[in-house]
Short mmCIF file of C-alpha atoms in Angstrom, two decimals:
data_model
loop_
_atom_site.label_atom_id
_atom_site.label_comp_id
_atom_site.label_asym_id
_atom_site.label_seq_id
_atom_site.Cartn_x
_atom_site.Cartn_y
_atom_site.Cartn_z
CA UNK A 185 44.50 102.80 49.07
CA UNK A 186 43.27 99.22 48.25
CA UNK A 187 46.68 98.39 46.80
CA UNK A 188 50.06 97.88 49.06
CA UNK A 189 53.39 98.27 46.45
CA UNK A 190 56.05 96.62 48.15
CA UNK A 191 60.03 96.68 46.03
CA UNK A 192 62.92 95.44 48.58
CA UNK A 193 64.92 96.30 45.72
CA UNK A 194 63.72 100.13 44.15
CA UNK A 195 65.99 100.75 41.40
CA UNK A 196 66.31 100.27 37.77
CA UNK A 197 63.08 97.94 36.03
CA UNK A 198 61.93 97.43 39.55
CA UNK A 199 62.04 101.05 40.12
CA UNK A 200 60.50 101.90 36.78
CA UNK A 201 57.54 99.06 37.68
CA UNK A 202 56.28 101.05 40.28
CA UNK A 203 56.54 104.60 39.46
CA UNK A 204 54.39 103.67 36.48
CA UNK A 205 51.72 102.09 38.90
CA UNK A 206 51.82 104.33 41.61
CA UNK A 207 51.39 106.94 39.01
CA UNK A 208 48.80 105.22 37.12
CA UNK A 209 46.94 103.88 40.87
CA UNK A 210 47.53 107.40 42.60
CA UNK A 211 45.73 107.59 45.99
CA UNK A 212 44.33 103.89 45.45
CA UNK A 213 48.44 102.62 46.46
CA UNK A 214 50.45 102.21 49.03
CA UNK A 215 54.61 102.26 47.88
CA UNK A 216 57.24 100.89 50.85
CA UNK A 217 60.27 100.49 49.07
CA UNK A 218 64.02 99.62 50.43
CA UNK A 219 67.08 101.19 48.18
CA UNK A 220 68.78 99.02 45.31
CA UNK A 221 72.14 98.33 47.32
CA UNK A 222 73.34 94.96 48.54
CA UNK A 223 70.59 92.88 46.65
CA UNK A 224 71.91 89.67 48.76
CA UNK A 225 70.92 91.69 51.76
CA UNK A 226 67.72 93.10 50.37
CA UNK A 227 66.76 89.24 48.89
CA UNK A 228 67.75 87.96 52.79
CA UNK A 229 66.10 90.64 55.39
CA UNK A 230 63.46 92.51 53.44
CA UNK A 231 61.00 90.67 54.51
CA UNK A 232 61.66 91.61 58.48
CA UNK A 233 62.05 95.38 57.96
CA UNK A 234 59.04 95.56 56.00
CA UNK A 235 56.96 93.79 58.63
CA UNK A 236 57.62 96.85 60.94
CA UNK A 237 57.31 99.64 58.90
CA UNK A 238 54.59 98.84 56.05
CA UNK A 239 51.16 100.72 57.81
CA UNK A 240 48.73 98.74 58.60
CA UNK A 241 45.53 99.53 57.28
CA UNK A 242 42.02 97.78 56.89
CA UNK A 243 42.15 99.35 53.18
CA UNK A 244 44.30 96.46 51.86
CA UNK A 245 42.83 94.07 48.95
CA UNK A 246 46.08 93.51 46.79
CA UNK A 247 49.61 92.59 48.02
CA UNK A 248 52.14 93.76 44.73
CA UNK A 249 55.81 92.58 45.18
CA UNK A 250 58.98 92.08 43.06
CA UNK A 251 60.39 88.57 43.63
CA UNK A 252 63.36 89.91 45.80
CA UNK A 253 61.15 89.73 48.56
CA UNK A 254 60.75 87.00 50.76
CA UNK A 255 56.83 86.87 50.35
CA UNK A 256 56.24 83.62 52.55
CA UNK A 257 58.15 85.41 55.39
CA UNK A 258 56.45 88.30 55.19
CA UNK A 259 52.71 86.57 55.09
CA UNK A 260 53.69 84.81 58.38
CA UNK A 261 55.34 87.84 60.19
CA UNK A 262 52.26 90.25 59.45
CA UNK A 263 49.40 88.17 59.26
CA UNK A 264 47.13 91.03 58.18
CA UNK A 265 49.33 91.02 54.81
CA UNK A 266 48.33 87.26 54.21
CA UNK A 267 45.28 87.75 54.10
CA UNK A 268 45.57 89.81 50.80
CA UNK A 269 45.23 88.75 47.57
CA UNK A 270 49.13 88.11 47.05
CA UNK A 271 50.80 89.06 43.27
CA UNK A 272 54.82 88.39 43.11
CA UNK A 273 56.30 89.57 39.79
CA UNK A 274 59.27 88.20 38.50
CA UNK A 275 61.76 90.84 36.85
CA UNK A 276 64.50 88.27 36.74
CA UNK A 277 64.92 84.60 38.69
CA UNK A 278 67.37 83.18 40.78
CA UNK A 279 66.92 79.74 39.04
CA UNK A 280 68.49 80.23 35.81
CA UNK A 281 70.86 83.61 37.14
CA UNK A 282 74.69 82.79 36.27
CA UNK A 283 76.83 83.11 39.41
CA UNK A 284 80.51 83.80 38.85
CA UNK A 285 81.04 81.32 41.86
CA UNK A 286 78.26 79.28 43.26
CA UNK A 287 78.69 79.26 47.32
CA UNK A 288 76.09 77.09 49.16
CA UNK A 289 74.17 80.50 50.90
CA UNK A 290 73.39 80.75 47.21
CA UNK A 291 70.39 78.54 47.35
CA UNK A 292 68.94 80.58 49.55
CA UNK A 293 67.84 82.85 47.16
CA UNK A 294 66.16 80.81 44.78
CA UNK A 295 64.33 78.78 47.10
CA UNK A 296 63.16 82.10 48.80
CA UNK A 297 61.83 82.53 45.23
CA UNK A 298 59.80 79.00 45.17
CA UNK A 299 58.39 79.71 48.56
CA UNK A 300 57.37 83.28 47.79
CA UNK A 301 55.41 81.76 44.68
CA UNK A 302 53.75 78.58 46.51
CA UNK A 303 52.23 81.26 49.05
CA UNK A 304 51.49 83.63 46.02
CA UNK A 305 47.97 83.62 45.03
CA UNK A 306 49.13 84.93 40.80
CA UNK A 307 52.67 84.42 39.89
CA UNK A 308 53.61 86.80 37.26
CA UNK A 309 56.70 86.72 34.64
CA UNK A 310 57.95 89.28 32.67
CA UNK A 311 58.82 86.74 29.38
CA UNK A 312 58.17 83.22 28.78
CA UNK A 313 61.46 82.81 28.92
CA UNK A 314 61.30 83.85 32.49
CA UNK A 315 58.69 81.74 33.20
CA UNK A 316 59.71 78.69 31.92
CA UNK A 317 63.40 79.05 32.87
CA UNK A 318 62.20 78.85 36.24
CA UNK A 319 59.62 76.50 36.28
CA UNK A 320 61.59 74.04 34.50
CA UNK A 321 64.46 74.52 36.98
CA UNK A 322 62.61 73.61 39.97
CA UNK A 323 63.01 70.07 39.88
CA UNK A 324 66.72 69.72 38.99
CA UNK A 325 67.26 72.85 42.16
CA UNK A 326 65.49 70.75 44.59
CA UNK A 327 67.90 67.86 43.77
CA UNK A 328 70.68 70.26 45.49
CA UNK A 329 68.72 69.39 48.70
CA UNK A 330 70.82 66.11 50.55
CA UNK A 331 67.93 63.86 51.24
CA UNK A 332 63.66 64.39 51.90
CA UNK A 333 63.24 66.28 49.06
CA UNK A 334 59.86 68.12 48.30
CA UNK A 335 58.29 66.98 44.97
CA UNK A 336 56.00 68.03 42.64
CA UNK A 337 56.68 71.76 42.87
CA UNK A 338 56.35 72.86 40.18
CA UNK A 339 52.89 71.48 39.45
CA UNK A 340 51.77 73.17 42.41
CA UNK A 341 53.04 76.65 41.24
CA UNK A 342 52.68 76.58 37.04
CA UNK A 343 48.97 76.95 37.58
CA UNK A 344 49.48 80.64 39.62
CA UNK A 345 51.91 81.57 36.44
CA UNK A 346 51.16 84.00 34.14
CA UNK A 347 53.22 85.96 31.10
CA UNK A 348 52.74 90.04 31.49
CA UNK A 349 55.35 91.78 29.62
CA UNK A 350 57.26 94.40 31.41
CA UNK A 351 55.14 97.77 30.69
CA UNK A 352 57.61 100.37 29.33
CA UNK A 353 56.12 103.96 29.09
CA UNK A 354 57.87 105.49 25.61
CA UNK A 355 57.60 109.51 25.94
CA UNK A 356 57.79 111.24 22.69
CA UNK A 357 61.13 111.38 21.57
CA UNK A 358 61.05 113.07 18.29
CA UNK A 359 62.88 116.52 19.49
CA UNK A 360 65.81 114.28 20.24
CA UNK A 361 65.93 112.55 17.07
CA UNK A 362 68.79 113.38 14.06
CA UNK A 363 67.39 113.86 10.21
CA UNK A 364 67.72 110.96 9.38
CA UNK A 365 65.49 109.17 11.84
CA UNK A 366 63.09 111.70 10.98
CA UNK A 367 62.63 111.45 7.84
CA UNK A 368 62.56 107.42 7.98
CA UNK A 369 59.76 108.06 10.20
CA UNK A 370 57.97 109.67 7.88
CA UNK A 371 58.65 107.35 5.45
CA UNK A 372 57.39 104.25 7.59
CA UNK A 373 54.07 105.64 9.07
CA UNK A 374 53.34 108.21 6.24
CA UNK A 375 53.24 111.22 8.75
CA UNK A 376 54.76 115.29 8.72
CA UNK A 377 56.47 117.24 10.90
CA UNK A 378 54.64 120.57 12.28
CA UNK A 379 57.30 122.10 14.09
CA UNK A 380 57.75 119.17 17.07
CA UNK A 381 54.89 117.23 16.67
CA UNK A 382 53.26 114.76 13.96
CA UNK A 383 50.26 114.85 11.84
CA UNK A 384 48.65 112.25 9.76
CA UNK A 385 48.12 113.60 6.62
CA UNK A 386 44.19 113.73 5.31
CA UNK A 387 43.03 110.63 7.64
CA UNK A 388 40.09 110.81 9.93
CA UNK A 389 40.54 109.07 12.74
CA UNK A 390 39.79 105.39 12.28
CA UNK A 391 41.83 105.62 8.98
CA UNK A 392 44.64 106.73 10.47
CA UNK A 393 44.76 104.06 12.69
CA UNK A 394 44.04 101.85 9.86
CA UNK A 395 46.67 103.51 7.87
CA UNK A 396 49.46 103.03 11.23
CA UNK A 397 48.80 99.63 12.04
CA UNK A 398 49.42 98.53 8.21
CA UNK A 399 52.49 100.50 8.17
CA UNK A 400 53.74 99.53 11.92
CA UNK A 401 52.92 95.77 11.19
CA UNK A 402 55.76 95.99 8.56
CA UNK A 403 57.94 98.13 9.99
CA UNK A 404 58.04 99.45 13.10
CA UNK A 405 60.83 101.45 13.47
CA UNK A 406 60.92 103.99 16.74
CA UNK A 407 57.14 103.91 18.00
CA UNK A 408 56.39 107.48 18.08
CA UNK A 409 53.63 106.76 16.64
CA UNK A 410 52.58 105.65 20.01
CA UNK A 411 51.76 108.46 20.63
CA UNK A 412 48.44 108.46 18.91
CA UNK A 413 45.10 107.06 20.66
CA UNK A 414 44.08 103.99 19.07
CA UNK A 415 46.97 102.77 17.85
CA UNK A 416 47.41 99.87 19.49
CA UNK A 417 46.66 97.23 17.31
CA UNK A 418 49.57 94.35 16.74
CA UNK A 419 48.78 90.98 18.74
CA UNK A 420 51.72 89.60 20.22
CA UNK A 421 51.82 85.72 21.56
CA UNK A 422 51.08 86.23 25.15
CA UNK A 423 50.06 89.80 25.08
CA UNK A 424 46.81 91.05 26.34
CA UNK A 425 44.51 92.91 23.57
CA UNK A 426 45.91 96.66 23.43
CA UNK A 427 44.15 99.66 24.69
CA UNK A 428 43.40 102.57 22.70
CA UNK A 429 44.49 105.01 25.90
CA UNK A 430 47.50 106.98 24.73
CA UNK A 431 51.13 107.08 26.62
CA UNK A 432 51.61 109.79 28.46
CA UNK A 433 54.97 111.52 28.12
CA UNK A 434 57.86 110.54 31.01
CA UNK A 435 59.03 113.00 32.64
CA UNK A 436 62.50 113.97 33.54
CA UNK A 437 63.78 112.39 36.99
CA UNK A 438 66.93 112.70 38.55
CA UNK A 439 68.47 109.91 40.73
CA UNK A 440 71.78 109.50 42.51
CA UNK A 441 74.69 108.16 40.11
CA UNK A 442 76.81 105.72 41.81
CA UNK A 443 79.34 106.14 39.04
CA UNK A 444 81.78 109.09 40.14
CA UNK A 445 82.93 110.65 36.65
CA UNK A 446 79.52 110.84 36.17
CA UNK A 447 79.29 114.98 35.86
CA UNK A 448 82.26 115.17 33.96
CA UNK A 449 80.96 112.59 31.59
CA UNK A 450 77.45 114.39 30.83
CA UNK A 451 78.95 117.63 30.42
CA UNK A 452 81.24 115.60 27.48
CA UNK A 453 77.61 114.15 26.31
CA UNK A 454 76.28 117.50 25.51
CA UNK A 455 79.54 118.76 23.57
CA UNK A 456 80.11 116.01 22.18
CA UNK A 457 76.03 115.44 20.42
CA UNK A 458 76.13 118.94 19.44
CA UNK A 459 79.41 119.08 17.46
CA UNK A 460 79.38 115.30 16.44
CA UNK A 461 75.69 114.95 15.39
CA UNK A 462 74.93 118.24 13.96
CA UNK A 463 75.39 119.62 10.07
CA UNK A 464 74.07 117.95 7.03
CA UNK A 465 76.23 115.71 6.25
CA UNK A 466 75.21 113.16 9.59
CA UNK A 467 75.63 109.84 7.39
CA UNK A 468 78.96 110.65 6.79
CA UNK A 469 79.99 110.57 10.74
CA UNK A 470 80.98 107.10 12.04
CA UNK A 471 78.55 104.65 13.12
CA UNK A 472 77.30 105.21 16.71
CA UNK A 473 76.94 101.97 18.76
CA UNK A 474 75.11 102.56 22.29
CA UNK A 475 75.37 99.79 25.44
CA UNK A 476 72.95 101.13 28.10
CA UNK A 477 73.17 97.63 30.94
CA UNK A 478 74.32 97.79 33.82
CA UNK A 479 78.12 97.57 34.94
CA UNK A 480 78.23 94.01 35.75
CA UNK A 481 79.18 90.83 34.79
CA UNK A 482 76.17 89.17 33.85
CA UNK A 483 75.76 91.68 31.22
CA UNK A 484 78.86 90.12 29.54
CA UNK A 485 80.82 93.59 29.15
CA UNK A 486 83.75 92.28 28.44
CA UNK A 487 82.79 90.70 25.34
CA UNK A 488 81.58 93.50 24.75
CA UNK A 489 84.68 95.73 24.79
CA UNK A 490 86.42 92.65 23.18
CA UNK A 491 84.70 92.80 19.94
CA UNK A 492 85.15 96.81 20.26
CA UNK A 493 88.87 96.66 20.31
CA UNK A 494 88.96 93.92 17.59
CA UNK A 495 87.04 96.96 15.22
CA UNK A 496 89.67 99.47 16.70
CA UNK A 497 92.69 97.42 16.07
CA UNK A 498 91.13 97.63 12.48
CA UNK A 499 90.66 101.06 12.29
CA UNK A 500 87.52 101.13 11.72
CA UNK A 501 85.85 104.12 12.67
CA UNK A 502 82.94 104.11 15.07
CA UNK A 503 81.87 105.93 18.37
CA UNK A 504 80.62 104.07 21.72
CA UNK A 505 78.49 105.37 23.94
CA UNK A 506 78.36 103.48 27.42
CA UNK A 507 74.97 104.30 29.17
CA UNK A 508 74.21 101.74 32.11
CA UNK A 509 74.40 102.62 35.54
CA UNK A 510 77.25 101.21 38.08
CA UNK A 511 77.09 99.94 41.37
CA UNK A 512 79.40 99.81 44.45
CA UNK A 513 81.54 96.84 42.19
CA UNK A 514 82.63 98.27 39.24
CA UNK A 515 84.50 95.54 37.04
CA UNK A 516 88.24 96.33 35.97
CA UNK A 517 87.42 96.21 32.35
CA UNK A 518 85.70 99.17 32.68
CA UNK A 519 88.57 101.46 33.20
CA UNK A 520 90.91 99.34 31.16
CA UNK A 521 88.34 99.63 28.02
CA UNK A 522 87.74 103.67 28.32
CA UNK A 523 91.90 104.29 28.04
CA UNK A 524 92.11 101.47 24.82
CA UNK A 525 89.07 102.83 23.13
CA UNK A 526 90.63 106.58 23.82
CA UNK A 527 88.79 109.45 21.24
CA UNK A 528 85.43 106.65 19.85
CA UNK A 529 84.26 106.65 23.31
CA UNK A 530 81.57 109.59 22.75
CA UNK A 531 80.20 109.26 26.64
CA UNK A 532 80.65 107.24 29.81
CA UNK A 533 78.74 106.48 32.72
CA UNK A 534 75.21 106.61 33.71
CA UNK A 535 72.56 109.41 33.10
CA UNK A 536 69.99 110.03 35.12
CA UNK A 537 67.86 112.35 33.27
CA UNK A 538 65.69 110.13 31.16
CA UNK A 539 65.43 113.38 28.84
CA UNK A 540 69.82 112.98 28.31
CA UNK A 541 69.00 109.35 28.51
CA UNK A 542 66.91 109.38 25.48
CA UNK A 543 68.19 111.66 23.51
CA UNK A 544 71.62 109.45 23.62
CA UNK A 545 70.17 106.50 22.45
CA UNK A 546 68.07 108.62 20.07
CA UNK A 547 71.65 109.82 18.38
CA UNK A 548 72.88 106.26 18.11
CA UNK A 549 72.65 104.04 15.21
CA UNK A 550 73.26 100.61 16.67
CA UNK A 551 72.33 98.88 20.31
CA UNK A 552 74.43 95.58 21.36
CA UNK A 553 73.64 93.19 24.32
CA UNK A 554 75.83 90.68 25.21
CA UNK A 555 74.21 89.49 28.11
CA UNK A 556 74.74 86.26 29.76
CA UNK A 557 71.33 86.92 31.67
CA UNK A 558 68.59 88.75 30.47
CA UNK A 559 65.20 88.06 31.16
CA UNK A 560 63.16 90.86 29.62
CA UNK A 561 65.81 93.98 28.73
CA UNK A 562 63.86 96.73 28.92
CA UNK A 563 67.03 99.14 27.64
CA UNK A 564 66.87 97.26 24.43
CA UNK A 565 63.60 97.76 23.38
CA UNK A 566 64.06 101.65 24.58
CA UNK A 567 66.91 101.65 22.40
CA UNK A 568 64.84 100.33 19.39
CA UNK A 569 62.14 102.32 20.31
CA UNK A 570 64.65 105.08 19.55
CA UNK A 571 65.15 103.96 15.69
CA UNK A 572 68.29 101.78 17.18
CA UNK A 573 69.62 98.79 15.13
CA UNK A 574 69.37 95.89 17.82
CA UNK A 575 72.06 92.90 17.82
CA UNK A 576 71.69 90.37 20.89
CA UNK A 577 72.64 87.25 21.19
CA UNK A 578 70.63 84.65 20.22
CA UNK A 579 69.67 83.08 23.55
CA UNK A 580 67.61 83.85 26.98
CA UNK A 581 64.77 85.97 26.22
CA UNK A 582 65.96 87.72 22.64
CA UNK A 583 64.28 85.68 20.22
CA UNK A 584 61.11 86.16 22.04
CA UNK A 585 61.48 89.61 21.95
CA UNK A 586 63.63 90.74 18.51
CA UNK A 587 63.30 89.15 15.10
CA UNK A 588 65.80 86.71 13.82
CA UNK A 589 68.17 89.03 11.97
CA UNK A 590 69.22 90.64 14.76
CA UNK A 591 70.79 87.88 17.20
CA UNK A 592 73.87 86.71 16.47
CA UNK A 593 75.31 83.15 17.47
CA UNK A 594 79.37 83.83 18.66
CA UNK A 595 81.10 87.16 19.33
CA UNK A 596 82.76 86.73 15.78
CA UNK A 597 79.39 87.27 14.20
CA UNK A 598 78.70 89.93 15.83
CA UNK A 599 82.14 91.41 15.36
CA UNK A 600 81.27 91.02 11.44
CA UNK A 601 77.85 92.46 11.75
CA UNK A 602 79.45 95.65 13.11
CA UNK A 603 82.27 95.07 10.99
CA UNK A 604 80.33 95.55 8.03
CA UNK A 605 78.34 98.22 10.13
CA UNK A 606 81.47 100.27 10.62
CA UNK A 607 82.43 100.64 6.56
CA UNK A 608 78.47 101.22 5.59
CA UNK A 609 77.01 102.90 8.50
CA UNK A 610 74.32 104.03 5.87
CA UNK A 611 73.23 100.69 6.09
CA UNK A 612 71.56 100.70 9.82
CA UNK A 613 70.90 104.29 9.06
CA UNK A 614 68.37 103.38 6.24
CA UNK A 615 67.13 100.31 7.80
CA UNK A 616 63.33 99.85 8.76
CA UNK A 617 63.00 97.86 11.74
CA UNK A 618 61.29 94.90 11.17
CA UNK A 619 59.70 93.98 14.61
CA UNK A 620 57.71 95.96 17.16
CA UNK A 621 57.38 97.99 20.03
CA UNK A 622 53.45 98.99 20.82
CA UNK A 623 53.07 95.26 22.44
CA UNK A 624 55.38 96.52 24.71
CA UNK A 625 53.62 99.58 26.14
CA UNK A 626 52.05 100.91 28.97
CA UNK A 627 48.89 101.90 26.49
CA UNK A 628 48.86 97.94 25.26
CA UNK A 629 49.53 96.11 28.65
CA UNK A 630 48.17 98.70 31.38
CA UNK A 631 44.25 97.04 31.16
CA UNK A 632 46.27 93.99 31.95
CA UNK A 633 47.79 95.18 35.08
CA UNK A 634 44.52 97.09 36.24
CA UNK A 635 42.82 94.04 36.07
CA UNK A 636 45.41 92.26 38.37
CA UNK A 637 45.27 94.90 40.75
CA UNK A 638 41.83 94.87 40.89
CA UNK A 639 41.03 91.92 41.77
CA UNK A 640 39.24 91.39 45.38
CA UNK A 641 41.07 89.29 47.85
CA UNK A 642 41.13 85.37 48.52
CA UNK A 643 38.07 84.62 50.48
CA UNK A 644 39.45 81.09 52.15
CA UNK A 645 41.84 82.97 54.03
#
């Protein structure tokens, strides 16, 4: 157990982060986690409670932590810990994270950040747009300090930085998908169904991975092809070269739901997929739009539900499927938005089965962020993964991640987009996604990640 895995905040990406490595480390890791509730807490005293309960152990080499954690604190209370090479991965940062109302015990948090990465020995970001977001911030921060300010930060800690996307794992979701996405499939990356699975037709091996990355270059529209060893073969700016290993499938897990309607809800799910999305004649139904973030306000939902109402006061006929998960604060427009959007609200509240998970976004035709923070969005390129149509804004990290026609400047544009979305739903429905997901993947970034973890400790210390 050369590796210690230490998340003061296990839930959502973070919790998804290290599942994947514990599962792909096994007995070589060590996982100490606290729960994802009261992050201001978590970001505050982590770094206390873990000094007393993570084992100690002669074992060590690597030191893995989320940016939540206090890492300077923690090097100085447990010594041992120090000594380790140190990795601190940013999901998000506090730097450039709106606040509804800044309060002065706000700057705690991001200067917990800078100190975690000056004692960091590799400081690793999730998106450029992560990285320089905070990096650039540093200066104008430190200017919030009244007089004998530090300088020069940020020189100190670019160095340390590096870009590793966030690893997503993408199971095989082709028994969840309707005809239509099917068939596009087929169309895209020349394969046929055999019952659940897909064959390459009369390829041997190295031409079918030929054949695949030609096709995926184009258009890459859900991934499954991912599924295939060798496949890995689009470069991405700041990607590592891909493996040829092949994703493994992810497995079902349950979790708690913190949203209480939440049984109620996925029993509507299931009855309303099977009468809603079955039949032949699926590009008649109305278009299907999918938000799967997180009940809060940086996620912007009540632009969201804005632009919604706008196509309902229209009647224009569309379904909405709200996926993310809720926490103790739910905002009002929440409850306000399910009564106005009444019979197109297909399903509400979180799902904890990543098998329901994915087969929702799997039945949708369209995605929509309208974050206000996003540094990565790992529920977006899911969604895409499952033959979504993807509009975000076109800001933070989106046009690092999505290609240009599918950001959108003002909430009137993207009222138009699904406007227009909403009378020709055929139109999403036959469209070939023009960017990709296999840069995104375990199978293209995991060599990446082995390689940081396997690196032996700092020998000055």
């Amino acid at each position: 157990m050369s590796v210690l895995l230490v998340e003061a905040f296990y839930g959502g990406s973070h919790k998804q982060l290290m599942d994947l490595l514990q599962e792909e480390l096994q007995e070589d890791c060590v996982l100490c986690t606290l729960p994802a509730k009261k992050w201001h807490w978590k970001a505050r005293t982590a770094a206390l409670y873990f000094m007393q309960t993570v084992p100690t152990s002669t074992n060590y080499r690597i030191l893995f932590a989320s940016s939540v954690l206090n890492l300077a604190e923690l090097a100085a209370l447990r010594p041992d810990l120090g000594k380790l090479k140190k990795v601190l991965y940013f999901h998000e940062n506090q730097l450039a994270y709106p606040v509804q109302k800044y309060q002065e015990r706000d700057f705690q948090y991001g200067y917990n950040q800078i100190l975690s990465c000056l004692v960091a020995d590799v400081v690793v970001f999730n998106s450029a747009f992560n990285m320089e977001s905070f990096l650039t911030s540093i200066g104008k921060f430190m200017k919030l300090i009244p007089d004998h300010r530090p300088k020069d930060l940020e020189k100190i800690i670019r160095p340390k930085c590096q870009v590793l996307y966030f690893p997503v794992r993408f199971p095989d979701v082709s028994r969840f998908m309707p005809e239509h996405k099917l068939a596009r499939l087929e169309k895209v990356i020349g394969v046929k169904r055999n019952g659940d699975a897909y064959q390459l037709e009369g390829l041997p091996g190295q031409q079918k991975s030929r054949a695949l990355m030609k096709n995926s270059n184009a258009h890459r529209e859900s991934g499954l092809c991912e599924a295939q060893p060798g496949l890995y073969t689009t470069q991405h700016e700041g990607l590592p070269s891909p493996l040829t290993a092949p994703a493994r499938l992810n497995k079902s897990e349950a979790s708690e739901s913190t949203n209480p309607c939440q049984e109620e809800d996925k029993q509507h799910l299931t009855f309303n997929l099977s009468n809603i999305l079955s039949g032949r004649d699926y590009q008649q139904r109305p278009l299907h739009i999918a938000w799967p973030h997180r009940w809060e306000h940086d996620k912007d939902p009540e632009t969201f539900f804005k632009v919604l109402l706008k196509l309902k006061e229209k009647d224009l006929p569309f379904h909405v499927s709200i996926l993310g998960e809720a926490f103790t604060e739910i905002p009002d427009i929440f409850s306000e938005a399910k009564k106005a959007l009444g019979s197109s609200v297909l399903h509400w509240g979180y799902l904890p089965s990543k098998d329901d998970y994915f087969q929702a976004l799997c039945m949708a035709d369209v995605v929509i962020s309208t974050a206000k923070h996003e540094f990565f969005g790992v529920a977006m390129v899911e969604a895409v993964y499952c033959g979504c149509y993807p509009l975000c804004p076109k800001a933070l990290v989106y046009p690092e991640i999505f290609p240009a026609e599918y950001l959108y400047s003002t909430p009137e544009q993207l009222f138009k987009r699904l406007q227009n979305f909403c009378k020709r739903p055929d139109i999403v429905r036959k469209h070939l996604y023009k960017g990709e997901t296999a840069g995104f993947s375990w199978a293209a970034l995991g060599g990446k990640f082995r390689s940081l973890l396997a690196a032996e400790p700092r020998e000055d210390l």
